[in-house]
């Protein structure tokens, strides 16, 4: 004998939203077993039906989206959507895929050891950029990809670069033959393009970029200005304009360096003079030309700063200028909204400094520089200033001005800093010199600044032997100079794959390797020191136009939202 049970499905009252009856168990009498058992009419919940439909539909969509190519191969009538989707992907995703493919072809896939970095950098000329590609500065063929781009600039493969510079919307570089290239949406418009050669002159040795112009210095002490916008030439019918010096350069006086701000430039001569010029009507709006006034001046004319001091270099921020003397003093003029002229606490009366004067708070003793202290280098970001100081045996790096993005390098985010602060990670450091068998202080080989981030190449000892016999004489393992970055990283200009600000100097990964893998277990970037390399070993280079052996060195440059590395012929 067996018993049958009939389950009564609970009924759902739509109006009240409650279950009307519960599951009940009813046992049939034995006399009813032989007859036909008629079950209770089931009542199906609309919620259950809806959930089932959603579940089945979602499952089908997932299977189709993951395996649509396989399904299309068995079901031809479903192949059309897949083929259309693969034939016309989203433009942004298509651009990213092409960049990845290009990067795979041009750069190694895995992380490199220090020795591998040096050998790779010595034999792979080109311009390698990381950061924002919103304006096509990293890859002009695919402008508009906002951040995290890391690739070699197409069209410059195999070229030894003499100098490169980046503005917000356009960029420029000059190769070893003197060919000057320009690119970026500010130059060519928001269309895919390649770097364009706009000038060829073997005497060109340095370039700089402002908001709207490209400034060129050659070994004949000429300063030329080219339009940074190809679509609308700001120079009228002229392709480039040579600036006149007032007063003229003296006998055997030559220009040795230059720096550019947002719309002004400053050049230094071997006689210790500094000439400044405005490139547009706003080039002296804050007194950044150092002539004691912020009145509008005639653009594109170089005027010498009147001073009895002997200047060795100049550094231009967006709207302020720093000058370094041969005695190690630092002077400044121009905008001081964030304390970039080191005047101490902010006041409206100190927002603009029209007169060129020593920085009041650079030294703890005030205006007077201590006898055992002097500055050996200066640099300027958009509204931030830096100085390398030697005091006794100590080497220190000071920073002041705007620091909200961490560009002061002190571990804090300070809106304005009118008193110079020491960057601890770059100051009072020493290393043991095995050759001298003694400890020696560590300083910087170079300090490169973008608008809101900075990069420093340290002068730690390298075991690279500079000998014309080449790299075969070098002891293994090789190591170069340490590189650190800090400041804004919103576009990946310090380290792609991360977006946080670097408030302290940190070791970035190589600029010319992929970012795949664990970012915390990376090999830090090493700068390749000068070395003799056979021209036949330079990848993609035209060795017929180069001597049999070339002395090369890896260099760095920074701009708004980008950082770049290139190989220069010394």
CSV table of C-alpha atoms in Angstrom, one decimal, residues 47 69 82 97 141-142 157 177 194 202 229 244 255 273 318 387 430 440 444 462 493 534 538 553 566:
chain,number,residue,atom,x,y,z
A,47,UNK,CA,7.3,36.8,-10.1
A,69,UNK,CA,32.2,33.3,-33.1
A,82,UNK,CA,29.3,38.9,-35.1
A,97,UNK,CA,44.4,47.7,-30.0
A,141,UNK,CA,47.8,58.6,-35.4
A,142,UNK,CA,45.2,58.0,-32.7
A,157,UNK,CA,61.7,55.3,-35.0
A,177,UNK,CA,70.5,65.5,-39.1
A,194,UNK,CA,52.2,61.7,-38.5
A,202,UNK,CA,71.9,70.9,-39.6
A,229,UNK,CA,49.5,75.7,-35.2
A,244,UNK,CA,66.8,90.3,-33.2
A,255,UNK,CA,73.8,81.8,-26.9
A,273,UNK,CA,74.0,87.9,-20.2
A,318,UNK,CA,54.4,79.6,-17.0
A,387,UNK,CA,67.1,74.7,-6.8
A,430,UNK,CA,75.9,59.6,0.2
A,440,UNK,CA,80.9,60.7,-1.4
A,444,UNK,CA,71.6,65.2,-9.4
A,462,UNK,CA,77.7,53.7,-12.7
A,493,UNK,CA,53.0,60.7,-16.8
A,534,UNK,CA,78.4,50.9,-33.5
A,538,UNK,CA,71.1,51.1,-33.9
A,553,UNK,CA,73.3,59.0,-24.1
A,566,UNK,CA,65.1,59.5,-26.1
